[in-house]
Amino acid sequence: MSEAKVNMHGAHGAEGSGGVSRRGFLKGAALAAAAGACGAPVLRALSATAASPLAPQGEWRPATCQGCTSWCSKEVYVVNGRGVKIRGNARSKVNGSASCPKAHLALQQVYDPDRIKTPMKRTNPNKGRNEDPKFVPITWDEAIETIADKLMELRAANETHKYMLIRGRYTNLNAVLYDRMTKILGSPNNISHSSICAEAEKFGPYYTEGIWGYRQYDILNTRYILCWGADPLSSNRAVSASLRDWGDVLDRAKVAVVEPRLSATAAKADEWLPVIPGGDGAAAVAMAHVILTEGLWFREFVGDFTDGENRFKLGQWVDPESFEEKYTHGLVTWWNMELKDKTPEWAEPLCGIPAEQIRRVAVEFASAAPHVMSWVGGGPCMQVRGAYASMACHALNGLVGACDNVGGALAYSKSFNQGIPDPKEYYDDAAKVGLKNEKIDQRGRLELPSLNGGKSGGGVVTNNTADGILNSDPYDIKVCIAYWNNFPFSSPQGERWERALTKIPFLAHITTNASEFSWFADILLPDTHSMMERWGFVNVSAGGWGHCTLMQPIVDRVWDYKADETEIPWLIAEKLAAKGFDYLQRYFIEQIKDPETGKSPTNEQEFSLYCTKLMTQNYWDPAKYKGGDRFNGWEDFCKAGVWNSDPYKFRARWGKMKTKTGMFEFYSETLKEALASHAEKHGVSIDRVLEVCKYQARGDMAFLPHYEEPYVLGDPNEYPFVLVDYKSRLNREGRSANCSWYHELKDLDPGDEQYQDVAKFNPAEGRRLGLKDGDRIRLTSPVGSIECTAKLWEGVRPGTISKCYGLGHWAYGRLASKVFGKTPLGGNNNDLIPADYDRLSGASVFYGLARLKVEKIRG
């Protein structure tokens, strides 16, 4: 730890004196962070030959990190069945040998003494936050028998739809438990975590260029990066690759970050634009105005005026017939309806960024086009009206020809996952009836369009599930199985989940550590750790490459775990078959076979292996080769641990985008069709849909990227600050708080402190409030309060309080809480954030919504 800090400070000092390049500093800082996480000297921590000749010799085994959605391919050094070190898998073209600090915390997680070690059952029939569950150990047989009995009770009562499966993080094997098992049992209620993750961020790219999913960014070939609420060096996707490459980026490209706080990425950028929360859309449309009036749009992609004269003049209407578009649709309509008056001077009071800076960044960004990117993160989008900010920020990519272009914003690379067979022939009559019921999260209702893929109710409204349960609307949930999730902690206004879980008669939780969700469970099942103890695979893309990276059981299981997505469903299917319902077991045996031998599984371990082999067969089977890396068979794939795609085909999507017009849509015909369908479904107008869903747009403005005023809860006179929530570079999906390294290294996040949970104030405002560093304070919003520590820090925009998410657990382990089951350590930001949504996408709101007041705790 100390050596890593000395190296970082030394590099910083040398940079200031001109002795170290920006590139060298960034690379040194990334290496020091990794070394600090490993708790070893900088070079030896990453060396495959670092072991002493007298030390036990092990081997590097391929693995996958799921500490965030970067999903990096890794290798774990295993000695006598125990993982001891982690590094990037050099075979991966996505992340290579690079590794961010998160990965190393997996070592403390997998050997955490507070992990659940055997199945447990609740003995206290009363449920509630203040009710000790009084769990006692039971056998796997008793646990699965109990679950099977509860499922059979629903079938006997013709209530299969009252079963619910909740999924948090996942592997690509999730279809087994999440989809196939749920449907065969006869329930529509497979509820994912997706809308507390990134659905609003996906909205803009879908309704402009037809991509509902994450994007990748070609940072090594870019000339300008414009980040909107994204922090690639800390918590966005491809963190390892960004840490590896950012020094090179800074040597040849400019970086501008629009963010209310000085993030890790902003600290290493050329420009920090400290935006007012919710003002991103204003800055984005003002930049679009500048790009057009200055004649800087990319004509090869967008098109031009028929006579070559730029008619985009301040305040002037343009005849659509005078402009001939190439691969875009509706540019002139966008100008006439939204952009013609939206100058940087108009935007300045709305976004808090000086007009001169907006104009300069816009000109520099567009002048470097088309090898530039507008990188859209969750900050502008996961707000009540974030869908249109998502469109506005992403539309800049279309304006400058950065979509699908070298150095730009790209779709994910093509992957070749093989699905598992359709289960419909295994639906009995009860299942067919049950599947026709409305989902418990109420997606698709008038007030919750959730327009994933252009379909009304096509997405999920994860956090609204709690309200559906509480209100028995559309019905009660009686049996629930959940895995790899902790919604009372990870969802805004999580106390609703506590009350909802109290109401469910039977709840089984599959988890590594007993968490806040577990506190309300009737059965706890100990889960495998994703990096080292299970089969699985995931896909991710970055920098023009995609990879499929494999999870394998590479260490000895210390305790009695089973894999959530495969082994446990197999055991449940066996028990259900013994009780007279054999449809699920028959599906598993008849449809999931070893692709090499044709053998059906006979136990849960074989089933888990065969699922993985079947779904990855297109990567490793020479007879099914479709592209990318070639393997000689399954064993060859396992040894490598990762498959790499072919290089990205730039510009291949120009004119072939999955929008209604096939073009990049500035006027979204795709959104118009989706909204019209949703409105017709409910017998109302599109304007009524927008009104109910809290948007300001009416008429054709609803189909254009545009600025909408932020929707903020709370009287500013009573609650003068706005919360700026952000994610730590040490957060493994909010599950790091029981790791000692998390607390020891917490100051790797800009402005944070070791062993403390700090709320950061602009120094001038902090002094006005009479606060100093280390003061105990209470933060209160209209929906809740937390206690934490004050920190005065220059990297905070006035009028905001910046606080990292990750602490505030009252159940997760001895280090995560002050008193397990009772007293939290620090405060959970989600206790301050009201439960609301960007309703067009279904995304939960984390940003720009919660107003706060501050109280100094005396004594």
Short mmCIF file of N, CA, C and O in Angstrom, two decimals, residues 15 151 236 271 289 321 452 466 506 679 741:
data_model
loop_
_atom_site.label_atom_id
_atom_site.label_comp_id
_atom_site.label_asym_id
_atom_site.label_seq_id
_atom_site.Cartn_x
_atom_site.Cartn_y
_atom_site.Cartn_z
N GLU A 15 5.86 14.81 -13.10
CA GLU A 15 5.07 15.37 -14.20
C GLU A 15 5.04 16.88 -14.09
O GLU A 15 5.19 17.60 -15.08
N LEU A 151 -43.37 -24.70 -4.62
CA LEU A 151 -43.74 -24.58 -6.03
C LEU A 151 -44.92 -25.49 -6.37
O LEU A 151 -45.81 -25.10 -7.14
N ASN A 236 -17.23 2.85 -15.58
CA ASN A 236 -18.01 2.56 -16.78
C ASN A 236 -17.53 1.23 -17.34
O ASN A 236 -16.75 0.51 -16.71
N GLU A 271 -10.42 19.12 -20.22
CA GLU A 271 -11.50 20.04 -19.86
C GLU A 271 -12.42 19.35 -18.86
O GLU A 271 -12.80 18.20 -19.05
N HIS A 289 -26.09 23.13 -31.89
CA HIS A 289 -26.35 24.42 -32.54
C HIS A 289 -25.04 25.01 -33.07
O HIS A 289 -24.97 25.48 -34.22
N GLU A 321 -36.35 20.98 -47.97
CA GLU A 321 -36.02 20.58 -49.33
C GLU A 321 -34.65 21.09 -49.77
O GLU A 321 -34.10 20.61 -50.77
N ASN A 452 -38.26 -0.76 -24.35
CA ASN A 452 -37.11 -1.53 -24.83
C ASN A 452 -37.45 -2.16 -26.18
O ASN A 452 -38.47 -2.82 -26.34
N ALA A 466 -41.29 -3.73 -6.27
CA ALA A 466 -41.59 -3.61 -4.84
C ALA A 466 -42.99 -3.05 -4.63
O ALA A 466 -43.74 -3.53 -3.76
N PHE A 506 -43.00 -16.98 1.06
CA PHE A 506 -41.83 -17.85 0.99
C PHE A 506 -40.81 -17.25 0.03
O PHE A 506 -41.10 -16.99 -1.15
N ALA A 679 -49.61 4.46 -26.95
CA ALA A 679 -50.78 5.30 -26.76
C ALA A 679 -52.05 4.60 -27.24
O ALA A 679 -53.10 4.63 -26.57
N TRP A 741 -9.47 -4.56 2.01
CA TRP A 741 -8.79 -3.71 1.02
C TRP A 741 -9.67 -2.57 0.55
O TRP A 741 -9.18 -1.50 0.21
#
